[in-house]
Every structure is written in structure tokens, then in C-alpha cells.
Tab-separated table of C-alpha atoms and ligand atoms in Angstrom:
chain	number	residue	atom	x	y	z
P	1	MET	CA	0.020	0.000	-0.187
P	2	LYS	CA	3.080	2.494	0.873
P	3	SER	CA	3.916	2.551	-2.823
P	4	PHE	CA	0.451	3.312	-4.550
P	5	ILE	CA	-0.135	6.044	-1.617
P	6	ALA	CA	3.525	7.519	-2.663
P	7	GLU	CA	2.209	7.781	-6.186
P	8	LEU	CA	-1.430	8.611	-5.506
P	9	PRO	CA	-2.206	12.449	-6.886
P	10	LYS	CA	-3.698	14.160	-3.839
P	11	ALA	CA	-4.599	17.742	-2.081
P	12	GLU	CA	-3.608	18.724	1.053
P	13	LEU	CA	-6.076	21.282	3.031
P	14	HIS	CA	-5.183	21.704	6.349
P	15	LEU	CA	-1.825	22.884	6.938
P	16	HIS	CA	-0.611	25.178	9.345
P	17	ILE	CA	2.869	26.545	7.350
P	18	GLU	CA	3.867	27.410	10.885
P	19	GLY	CA	3.399	23.660	11.817
P	20	THR	CA	5.926	22.468	9.086
P	21	PHE	CA	8.818	24.062	10.941
P	22	GLU	CA	11.613	20.837	11.468
P	23	PRO	CA	14.038	21.430	13.735
P	24	GLU	CA	16.820	21.215	11.814
P	25	LEU	CA	15.744	24.672	9.801
P	26	MET	CA	14.427	25.888	13.496
P	27	PHE	CA	17.996	25.540	14.627
P	28	LYS	CA	19.426	26.811	11.098
P	29	LEU	CA	16.997	30.154	11.259
P	30	ALA	CA	18.115	30.669	14.947
P	31	GLU	CA	21.349	30.932	14.146
P	32	ARG	CA	21.100	33.176	11.391
P	33	ASN	CA	18.772	35.493	13.455
P	34	GLY	CA	21.197	35.114	16.623
P	35	ILE	CA	18.489	33.812	18.339
P	36	THR	CA	19.320	30.909	20.830
P	37	LEU	CA	17.146	28.372	21.595
P	38	PRO	CA	15.900	26.889	24.866
P	39	TYR	CA	16.482	23.496	23.904
P	40	GLY	CA	20.663	22.597	24.058
P	41	ASP	CA	20.222	20.471	20.126
P	42	ILE	CA	18.044	18.977	17.714
P	43	GLU	CA	17.941	15.829	19.947
P	44	THR	CA	16.173	17.722	23.247
P	45	LEU	CA	13.592	19.720	21.125
P	46	ARG	CA	12.447	16.716	19.926
P	47	THR	CA	11.830	15.026	22.923
P	48	ALA	CA	9.515	18.285	23.939
P	49	TYR	CA	6.856	17.141	20.999
P	50	ASN	CA	5.073	14.975	23.722
P	51	PHE	CA	1.685	16.101	24.359
P	52	SER	CA	-1.478	15.670	25.951
P	53	LYS	CA	-4.021	18.060	24.654
P	54	LEU	CA	-4.116	20.767	22.110
P	55	GLN	CA	-2.833	23.030	24.488
P	56	ASP	CA	0.226	21.296	24.628
P	57	PHE	CA	1.288	21.261	21.274
P	58	LEU	CA	0.269	25.000	21.113
P	59	ASP	CA	3.097	26.381	23.535
P	60	ILE	CA	5.329	24.913	21.965
P	61	TYR	CA	4.135	25.654	18.297
P	62	TYR	CA	3.809	29.635	19.035
P	63	GLN	CA	7.351	29.277	21.009
P	64	GLY	CA	8.754	27.425	17.574
P	65	MET	CA	7.429	30.284	14.882
P	66	ASP	CA	9.109	32.639	17.113
P	67	VAL	CA	12.305	32.160	15.059
P	68	LEU	CA	10.749	33.153	12.159
P	69	ARG	CA	12.020	36.952	11.774
P	70	THR	CA	12.101	37.729	7.949
P	71	GLU	CA	10.346	37.497	4.533
P	72	GLN	CA	13.420	34.527	3.781
P	73	ASP	CA	12.779	32.815	6.742
P	74	PHE	CA	9.075	32.254	5.371
P	75	PHE	CA	10.228	31.773	2.071
P	76	ASP	CA	12.140	29.203	3.561
P	77	LEU	CA	10.056	27.106	5.368
P	78	THR	CA	7.223	27.445	2.766
P	79	TRP	CA	9.750	26.252	0.295
P	80	ALA	CA	10.859	23.063	2.546
P	81	TYR	CA	7.866	22.077	2.755
P	82	LEU	CA	6.746	22.466	-0.623
P	83	THR	CA	10.126	20.292	-2.284
P	84	LYS	CA	8.813	17.989	0.608
P	85	VAL	CA	5.452	17.204	-0.606
P	86	TYR	CA	6.657	17.354	-4.648
P	87	LYS	CA	7.968	14.300	-3.715
P	88	GLN	CA	4.833	12.679	-2.406
P	89	SER	CA	2.660	13.205	-5.489
P	90	VAL	CA	1.100	16.447	-3.989
P	91	ARG	CA	-0.553	18.272	-6.557
P	92	HIS	CA	-2.173	21.474	-4.902
P	93	VAL	CA	-2.277	22.620	-1.371
P	94	GLU	CA	-4.106	25.306	0.607
P	95	ILE	CA	-2.306	26.431	3.262
P	96	PHE	CA	-3.122	28.103	6.504
P	97	PHE	CA	-0.768	30.985	8.511
P	98	ASP	CA	-1.548	32.646	11.632
P	99	PRO	CA	-0.595	36.436	11.305
P	100	GLN	CA	-1.576	37.274	14.530
P	101	GLY	CA	1.447	34.802	15.849
P	102	HIS	CA	3.844	37.056	13.801
P	103	LEU	CA	2.235	40.527	14.549
P	104	ILE	CA	1.990	39.797	18.279
P	105	ARG	CA	6.155	39.999	18.118
P	106	ASP	CA	6.166	42.683	15.608
P	107	ILE	CA	6.305	40.964	12.281
P	108	SER	CA	4.709	42.741	9.983
P	109	PHE	CA	1.164	40.724	8.022
P	110	GLU	CA	3.277	41.214	4.696
P	111	THR	CA	6.512	39.949	5.696
P	112	ALA	CA	5.090	36.651	6.615
P	113	LEU	CA	2.338	36.720	3.587
P	114	ASN	CA	5.044	37.924	0.782
P	115	GLY	CA	8.118	35.125	1.860
P	116	ILE	CA	4.507	32.557	1.976
P	117	TYR	CA	3.497	33.519	-1.356
P	118	PHE	CA	6.737	33.897	-3.446
P	119	ALA	CA	7.695	30.147	-2.096
P	120	LEU	CA	4.157	29.026	-3.305
P	121	LYS	CA	4.463	30.940	-6.822
P	122	THR	CA	8.034	29.447	-7.490
P	123	GLY	CA	6.344	26.316	-6.006
P	124	LYS	CA	3.500	25.991	-8.571
P	125	GLN	CA	6.238	27.131	-11.847
P	126	GLU	CA	9.006	24.611	-10.693
P	127	LEU	CA	7.102	22.049	-9.122
P	128	GLY	CA	3.804	22.325	-10.923
P	129	ILE	CA	2.046	22.382	-7.481
P	130	SER	CA	-1.080	25.144	-7.242
P	131	PHE	CA	-1.972	26.576	-4.152
P	132	GLU	CA	-4.211	29.141	-2.341
P	133	ILE	CA	-3.401	30.372	1.298
P	134	ILE	CA	-5.928	31.015	4.223
P	135	ILE	CA	-5.231	33.112	7.056
P	136	CYS	CA	-6.039	32.038	10.611
P	137	PHE	CA	-7.840	34.239	12.889
P	138	LEU	CA	-6.045	32.782	16.700
P	139	ARG	CA	-9.533	32.185	18.549
P	140	HIS	CA	-7.880	32.549	22.351
P	141	LEU	CA	-7.147	36.365	21.132
P	142	ASP	CA	-10.733	38.262	21.016
P	143	GLU	CA	-12.644	39.375	18.370
P	144	GLU	CA	-11.397	42.746	17.751
P	145	ASN	CA	-8.039	42.061	17.429
P	146	ALA	CA	-9.010	39.509	14.622
P	147	PHE	CA	-11.139	42.476	12.704
P	148	GLN	CA	-7.705	44.413	12.550
P	149	THR	CA	-6.247	41.474	10.941
P	150	LEU	CA	-8.903	41.200	8.792
P	151	GLU	CA	-8.604	44.824	7.476
P	152	MET	CA	-4.660	43.915	7.011
P	153	ALA	CA	-5.708	41.285	4.416
P	154	LEU	CA	-8.338	43.297	2.500
P	155	PRO	CA	-5.234	44.629	0.191
P	156	HIS	CA	-4.145	41.289	-0.512
P	157	LYS	CA	-7.278	39.750	-1.842
P	158	ASP	CA	-5.410	38.355	-4.786
P	159	LYS	CA	-3.254	36.278	-3.018
P	160	ILE	CA	-5.194	34.764	-0.202
P	161	ILE	CA	-8.450	32.560	-0.976
P	162	GLY	CA	-9.733	32.219	2.784
P	163	VAL	CA	-10.526	32.997	6.389
P	164	GLY	CA	-10.296	30.069	9.005
P	165	LEU	CA	-10.274	29.672	12.820
P	166	ASP	CA	-7.742	27.870	14.577
P	167	SER	CA	-5.619	28.017	18.104
P	168	SER	CA	-7.510	26.777	21.351
P	169	GLU	CA	-10.579	25.775	21.047
P	170	LYS	CA	-12.173	24.616	24.613
P	171	ASN	CA	-13.949	27.625	25.484
P	172	ASN	CA	-13.811	29.544	22.629
P	173	PRO	CA	-16.742	28.917	20.600
P	174	PRO	CA	-17.029	30.206	17.115
P	175	SER	CA	-20.320	32.546	17.829
P	176	LYS	CA	-17.235	34.466	19.589
P	177	PHE	CA	-16.496	35.755	16.085
P	178	ALA	CA	-19.719	36.225	14.211
P	179	GLY	CA	-19.322	39.556	13.658
P	180	VAL	CA	-15.575	39.150	12.038
P	181	PHE	CA	-16.383	36.518	10.073
P	182	LYS	CA	-19.566	38.270	8.543
P	183	LYS	CA	-16.961	41.056	7.244
P	184	ALA	CA	-15.192	38.206	5.464
P	185	ARG	CA	-17.785	37.263	4.021
P	186	GLU	CA	-18.824	40.353	2.523
P	187	GLU	CA	-15.745	40.959	1.736
P	188	GLY	CA	-15.898	37.507	-0.889
P	189	PHE	CA	-13.200	35.144	1.560
P	190	ARG	CA	-14.226	31.649	1.622
P	191	ILE	CA	-14.578	30.722	4.711
P	192	VAL	CA	-13.406	27.176	7.628
P	193	ALA	CA	-12.808	26.866	10.959
P	194	HIS	CA	-11.501	24.337	13.506
P	195	ALA	CA	-14.161	22.741	14.959
P	196	GLY	CA	-14.922	19.323	16.797
P	197	GLU	CA	-11.452	18.595	17.307
P	198	GLU	CA	-11.373	18.913	21.072
P	199	GLY	CA	-14.928	21.083	21.349
P	200	PRO	CA	-17.962	19.963	21.038
P	201	PRO	CA	-20.935	18.958	18.517
P	202	GLU	CA	-22.533	22.685	18.961
P	203	TYR	CA	-19.152	24.131	17.747
P	204	ILE	CA	-19.484	22.484	14.825
P	205	TYR	CA	-23.198	23.445	14.483
P	206	GLU	CA	-22.162	27.016	15.165
P	207	ALA	CA	-19.252	26.679	12.588
P	208	LEU	CA	-22.272	25.838	9.754
P	209	ASP	CA	-24.830	28.227	10.741
P	210	ILE	CA	-23.210	30.922	12.378
P	211	LEU	CA	-19.883	31.437	10.332
P	212	LYS	CA	-21.249	29.693	7.391
P	213	VAL	CA	-17.868	27.717	6.910
P	214	HIS	CA	-17.256	25.963	3.466
P	215	ARG	CA	-15.497	23.206	5.068
P	216	ILE	CA	-14.854	21.636	8.712
P	217	ASP	CA	-11.385	21.493	9.827
P	218	HIS	CA	-11.124	18.217	11.926
P	219	GLY	CA	-14.788	17.936	12.768
P	220	ASN	CA	-14.441	14.753	14.844
P	221	ALA	CA	-17.037	15.456	17.341
P	222	ALA	CA	-19.585	15.243	14.904
P	223	MET	CA	-19.271	11.604	14.876
P	224	LEU	CA	-21.200	11.907	18.740
P	225	ASP	CA	-24.353	13.222	16.656
P	226	PRO	CA	-26.417	11.331	14.250
P	227	ALA	CA	-28.530	14.368	13.505
P	228	LEU	CA	-24.830	16.457	12.585
P	229	ILE	CA	-23.816	13.453	10.768
P	230	GLU	CA	-26.654	13.282	8.769
P	231	ARG	CA	-26.999	17.282	7.960
P	232	LEU	CA	-22.582	16.763	7.353
P	233	VAL	CA	-23.268	14.051	4.607
P	234	LYS	CA	-26.500	15.801	3.102
P	235	GLU	CA	-24.863	19.118	2.404
P	236	GLN	CA	-21.442	17.426	1.729
P	237	ILE	CA	-19.326	19.850	3.734
P	238	PRO	CA	-16.143	18.209	3.491
P	239	LEU	CA	-14.396	17.512	6.942
P	240	THR	CA	-10.262	18.182	6.833
P	241	VAL	CA	-8.887	14.753	9.065
P	242	CYS	CA	-5.773	14.481	10.168
P	243	PRO	CA	-5.094	11.513	11.842
P	244	LEU	CA	-1.577	11.534	12.949
P	245	SER	CA	-2.165	15.235	14.612
P	246	ASN	CA	-5.701	12.992	16.444
P	247	THR	CA	-3.228	10.284	18.049
P	248	ARG	CA	-0.687	12.472	18.637
P	249	LEU	CA	-2.774	15.310	20.245
P	250	CYS	CA	-4.379	12.512	22.292
P	251	VAL	CA	-7.975	13.471	20.548
P	252	ILE	CA	-7.842	9.657	19.782
P	253	ASP	CA	-6.552	7.097	21.694
P	254	ASP	CA	-5.511	4.383	19.515
P	255	MET	CA	-5.556	4.863	15.237
P	256	LYS	CA	-7.522	1.724	15.491
P	257	ASN	CA	-10.318	3.526	16.730
P	258	HIS	CA	-10.312	6.562	14.186
P	259	PRO	CA	-14.072	7.893	12.914
P	260	LEU	CA	-12.263	8.195	9.673
P	261	PRO	CA	-14.075	4.653	8.574
P	262	ARG	CA	-17.010	5.276	10.055
P	263	MET	CA	-17.099	9.203	8.327
P	264	LEU	CA	-16.353	7.578	4.795
P	265	ASP	CA	-19.591	4.721	5.659
P	266	ALA	CA	-21.497	7.575	6.532
P	267	GLY	CA	-21.056	8.792	3.277
P	268	ILE	CA	-19.089	12.103	5.086
P	269	MET	CA	-17.090	14.048	2.159
P	270	ALA	CA	-13.660	13.335	4.853
P	271	THR	CA	-10.312	14.530	3.734
P	272	ILE	CA	-6.784	13.144	4.799
P	273	ASN	CA	-4.466	16.208	6.192
P	274	SER	CA	-1.495	16.477	7.461
P	275	ASP	CA	-1.935	19.491	10.069
P	276	ASP	CA	1.665	20.459	11.502
P	277	PRO	CA	3.306	17.465	9.829
P	278	ALA	CA	6.935	18.801	11.609
P	279	TYR	CA	5.246	18.181	15.054
P	280	PHE	CA	3.092	14.740	14.610
P	281	GLY	CA	5.210	12.422	13.157
P	282	GLY	CA	4.392	12.560	9.432
P	283	TYR	CA	3.667	14.455	6.045
P	284	LEU	CA	0.463	13.714	3.990
P	285	ASN	CA	1.819	10.446	2.423
P	286	GLU	CA	2.453	9.324	6.585
P	287	ASN	CA	-1.084	10.109	7.359
P	288	TYR	CA	-2.502	8.031	4.362
P	289	GLU	CA	-0.192	5.009	5.647
P	290	ALA	CA	-1.680	5.503	9.087
P	291	VAL	CA	-5.278	4.963	8.154
P	292	SER	CA	-4.605	2.158	5.145
P	293	GLU	CA	-5.274	-0.252	7.748
P	294	ILE	CA	-8.572	0.456	9.387
P	295	LEU	CA	-9.967	1.389	6.230
P	296	GLY	CA	-8.912	-2.259	4.990
P	297	ASN	CA	-6.181	-1.477	2.919
P	298	SER	CA	-8.513	-1.233	-0.071
P	299	PRO	CA	-6.385	1.057	-3.037
P	300	ALA	CA	-10.582	1.839	-3.942
P	301	LEU	CA	-10.840	3.714	-0.741
P	302	LEU	CA	-7.476	5.725	-0.363
P	303	ALA	CA	-8.386	6.724	-3.925
P	304	GLN	CA	-11.662	8.085	-2.741
P	305	LEU	CA	-9.820	10.214	0.061
P	306	ALA	CA	-7.826	11.438	-2.540
P	307	ARG	CA	-10.959	12.501	-4.703
P	308	ASN	CA	-12.259	14.398	-2.134
P	309	SER	CA	-9.178	16.453	-1.370
P	310	PHE	CA	-9.632	17.612	-4.684
P	311	ASP	CA	-13.584	17.646	-4.657
P	312	ALA	CA	-13.317	19.911	-1.144
P	313	SER	CA	-10.697	21.966	-2.496
P	314	PHE	CA	-11.117	25.811	-3.399
P	315	LEU	CA	-9.525	25.066	-7.285
P	316	GLU	CA	-11.386	25.895	-10.294
P	317	ASN	CA	-13.038	23.552	-12.166
P	318	SER	CA	-11.385	22.558	-15.044
P	319	ARG	CA	-7.787	21.747	-12.765
P	320	ARG	CA	-9.987	20.082	-10.133
P	321	LYS	CA	-11.596	17.921	-13.247
P	322	LEU	CA	-7.719	17.192	-14.992
P	323	LEU	CA	-6.711	16.364	-10.649
P	324	ILE	CA	-9.736	13.795	-10.259
P	325	SER	CA	-9.515	11.865	-13.462
P	326	GLU	CA	-5.632	11.392	-12.652
P	327	VAL	CA	-6.633	9.828	-9.798
P	328	ASP	CA	-9.146	7.502	-11.458
P	329	ASN	CA	-6.525	6.740	-14.056
P	330	TYR	CA	-4.109	5.799	-11.554
P	331	LEU	CA	-6.517	3.528	-9.581
P	332	ARG	CA	-7.498	2.020	-12.877
P	333	LYS	CA	-3.956	1.351	-14.067
P	334	HIS	CA	-3.367	0.012	-10.656
P	335	LEU	CA	-6.455	-2.503	-10.317
P	336	SER	CA	-5.290	-3.542	-14.098
P	337	LYS	CA	-2.108	-4.600	-12.847
P	338	GLU	CA	-3.431	-6.526	-10.100
P	339	THR	CA	-5.352	-8.695	-12.494
J	401	LIG	N1	-3.233	25.534	15.524
J	401	LIG	C1	-2.128	24.922	14.386
J	401	LIG	N2	-2.596	23.429	14.702
J	401	LIG	C2	-3.672	23.324	14.981
J	401	LIG	C3	-4.825	22.666	15.606
J	401	LIG	N3	-4.318	21.358	15.267
J	401	LIG	N4	-5.796	22.836	16.112
J	401	LIG	C4	-6.029	24.059	16.799
J	401	LIG	N5	-4.871	25.113	16.467
J	401	LIG	C5	-3.816	25.218	15.184
J	402	LIG	ZN1	-5.203	22.441	12.111
């Protein structure tokens, strides 16, 4: 199954670019920027990646991103991600970044955006990977701060397709951001939100009814509510599921108990994503590999997940169709070799 997954064309729809910061690059950029990390070496840093809940991870994730200071840093970070996933048959990426995580450190909106954007543009030209950028509001901050961040995004509508919501979910419901998402919708942005990762099904309802999301990021808690499952199926609201993230953050106790097979059985449009691959032990292919067994090592189901990734994307229709037909042809060739 590993080789089937390796060459399966696929899209990544839930990826925090700051979560791709590998320790090797972190130490290199820290040295370039004259920063001393609170860890003696790469191995010591890696041993800190032992999380029992989302907040444990977020504390280390925000500490890690403090090393990112210049446009070149954001370019190098994004370029390292692209060259890695190019080798994983990733054809399209929709990348999150956290402007407020940088603004709070006096790094301008444009420093981060331009570094990320120019790397993605280079990736499109040189590696053929199409892309979109989504900014996320940090939900542990207040709505006013999100409004200020949205204002900064307005002159960059040509580079930013959407607005999302991330960070500490518990006690920070989507309804806290009703006003700023209304404005974002009026400005023409696509809407996504993390919901039901650690939070309850009610937060998924709020994301749907108040924020009016196109996709739910994670959405695991939906499986606790049959009426919500039915609605997600009926409206074909995609879930961007992140298997390795779920086990590393103890959202799921064991991959064997991951709800993905039940989601697919129910008819939910689930996709596979890596979330913060440098922290959770794997990029996109490793996430597909992690769920392969619980899907019965079925090439047809893995191909369905890849097809869903393009279906659920914000791609324009002609490229979406082209990439879905690549998946179909790839599966057909594989199955004909088997018989
Ligand atoms: N920011 C980066 N990764 C996140 C996650 N898995 N949940 C919420 N916020 C995040
Ligand atoms: Zn996430």
C-alpha cells in the first residue's frame, strides 16, 4: 500500500505552514537570526514533542514560530515544505498561516505573507503544485484583534482566498467571531474553521450556522451526533481530517479507534491532511499510511480520499476535474495490474 499511496495524486487542505517547521531548519534560522533556542540541540527539542492535549502542542508551536523573523525565513519554511510534498505526489495545497502569531512579535503581515506567497509561486512554476492561502484567526484572542487582522488582509485579496479559525478550541466557540466572519464573507473570502477537534458538536453547528463555513477542519466530534452526521452528508460539507495529529494530541486514543471509516461509511466527504507535520510525525503520505489499515488497505478507499481532497478544494473546476481524472486513471492502472 505504501507504494500505491506514494504515487497517488492528492491535495492538502489543512496545513499550518508554521507547523512544518522542522527542528533542523529551526536551528539553522535561529543561528541566522542570532536567537538562542531554549533547547541545547535538535534531539532535546524533539523530546519536548510529547503532548497530552492541544494546548501542550500550541505552547511549543508558538515558541517555535518565534524564530521566523524575515521574509526569507517564511520563504525558506514554505519552500522546504513544498520540496518535501512534491516527492509525495501532492498536486495542490491550501495553506494556513497565523498572522496574529507574527504580528504579536512585531513581524508585519506582509513579511509573512510575501515570503509564503513567493515560495508558493515558485513552487507552482517549478514543481507544478497549485496553491491557495488561507489566513487563520487565533480564537484565544478577542474578536477586535481578528477584525484588525482582517483589515490587513483586504489589500491582499489577490493572494488570500479564505479565512479560518484555529488555536485553543475549548471555551472559544465560533460564535465569539460571528461579526468578523460576517465581514469576511461580505468581502468575498471563503470560510473554514477548526471545530470539533477538542470541542463539542455544538461548535460544529455554530461553524455551519453562524460562520457559514465551506469546510470544517477536523470535525471529529460530529460522530457523536447522528443528526449532525446526517446534515454533513446531506450538505456534503467536507471535513479535513488529520489522523496523526489526532493521535499525537490524544483526541483519539489509538488509530484503530479513529472515526474515519465510520465517516466514510456514513457518506461524509472526509479528506486526509497533515495539520502540523513537523510536530506530529508525518506529512501527507504518512497520514494516508496511518489510516490504510483501518480502511482494509483498500486502494479504492484511498483513491476516494484523494478524489475528495480535490473535490473539497477551492480549485477552479477545470484543474479540479483534471486532477480527479488523474486519480481515476491511477487507480484503474493499479487495479488492472493486480488482476
Ligand atoms: N494551530 C495549529 N495546529 C492547530 C490545531 N491542530 N488545532 C488548533 N489550532 C492549531
Ligand atoms: Zn489545524
